[in-house]
Short mmCIF file of C-alpha atoms in Angstrom, two decimals:
data_model
loop_
_atom_site.label_atom_id
_atom_site.label_comp_id
_atom_site.label_asym_id
_atom_site.label_seq_id
_atom_site.Cartn_x
_atom_site.Cartn_y
_atom_site.Cartn_z
CA ASN A 9 -3.58 -1.64 4.94
CA THR A 10 -0.88 -4.33 3.61
CA SER A 11 -1.39 -4.19 0.12
CA PRO A 12 2.23 -4.31 -1.11
CA ASP A 13 1.99 -0.56 -2.14
CA THR A 14 1.38 0.30 1.03
CA LEU A 15 4.42 -1.97 2.73
CA ALA A 16 6.87 -0.10 0.01
CA PHE A 17 6.04 3.39 1.10
CA ARG A 18 6.28 2.62 4.54
CA LEU A 19 9.76 1.22 3.77
CA PRO A 20 12.92 3.73 4.59
CA PRO A 21 15.04 5.26 2.35
CA SER A 22 17.88 3.31 0.69
CA PRO A 23 21.03 2.71 2.35
CA PHE A 24 22.55 4.50 -0.69
CA VAL A 25 20.00 7.57 -0.15
CA ARG A 26 20.89 7.32 3.40
CA LYS A 27 24.50 7.17 2.77
CA LEU A 28 24.15 10.55 0.65
CA GLY A 29 21.89 11.92 2.62
CA ARG A 30 24.62 12.09 5.62
CA ARG A 31 27.08 13.43 3.03
CA LEU A 32 24.93 16.49 1.78
CA ASP A 33 24.79 20.09 3.93
CA PRO A 34 20.89 21.32 4.76
CA ASN A 35 22.82 24.83 4.56
CA VAL A 36 23.96 24.48 0.61
CA PRO A 37 20.86 22.84 -0.75
CA ARG A 38 21.34 21.00 -4.77
CA THR A 39 18.84 20.20 -6.74
CA ILE A 40 18.67 16.24 -7.50
CA LEU A 41 17.51 14.23 -9.72
CA ASP A 42 15.61 10.77 -8.65
CA VAL A 43 15.68 8.59 -11.75
CA GLY A 44 13.22 5.76 -11.28
CA CYS A 45 11.71 7.76 -8.06
CA GLY A 46 8.79 5.08 -7.78
CA THR A 47 6.45 6.11 -5.23
CA GLY A 48 8.78 8.89 -3.75
CA ARG A 49 10.24 7.54 -0.66
CA ASN A 50 14.04 8.53 -1.53
CA SER A 51 12.82 11.87 -3.11
CA GLU A 52 10.89 12.45 0.66
CA HIS A 53 13.77 11.45 2.71
CA LEU A 54 16.19 13.89 0.55
CA ALA A 55 14.11 16.97 0.47
CA ARG A 56 13.45 16.72 4.46
CA LEU A 57 17.21 17.31 4.73
CA GLY A 58 16.87 20.15 2.63
CA GLN A 59 17.26 19.41 -0.53
CA ARG A 60 15.04 19.84 -3.93
CA VAL A 61 14.14 16.95 -5.69
CA LEU A 62 12.62 16.24 -8.90
CA GLY A 63 11.68 12.45 -9.27
CA ILE A 64 10.96 10.68 -12.57
CA SER A 65 9.62 7.73 -13.58
CA ASN A 66 8.58 5.67 -16.81
CA GLU A 67 5.09 4.48 -14.37
CA LEU A 68 2.18 7.01 -14.55
CA SER A 69 0.76 5.17 -11.56
CA GLU A 70 3.88 5.17 -9.47
CA VAL A 71 3.81 8.87 -10.47
CA ARG A 72 0.66 9.95 -9.51
CA GLU A 73 1.27 7.82 -5.94
CA ALA A 74 4.19 10.22 -5.22
CA VAL A 75 2.42 13.32 -6.01
CA ARG A 76 -0.49 11.94 -4.09
CA ARG A 77 1.44 11.18 -0.94
CA HIS A 78 4.30 13.96 -1.45
CA ASP A 79 2.20 16.90 -3.41
CA TYR A 80 5.36 19.28 -2.19
CA LEU A 81 7.54 17.49 -4.71
CA VAL A 82 7.83 17.94 -8.00
CA TYR A 83 7.89 14.75 -10.28
CA ALA A 84 7.11 14.18 -13.93
CA GLU A 85 6.51 10.65 -15.83
CA CYS A 86 8.32 10.45 -18.90
CA GLY A 87 7.51 7.01 -19.94
#
């Protein structure tokens, strides 16, 4: 599938989130708020590093997609 949504999902986490992930100790989990989480690619990366993540977005369709893809994470729509 080559829809824009599918291609976006295949993108790696943002450079900032990759850098942040390298600084976080997986033995000391933190709760991270992912504002503007979109479909959850950065949230998923941080969760895989042992962090607790809450993703929020004002786009209900993106929140629904994030929940569908990452049902083990917490997402909320705030719009």
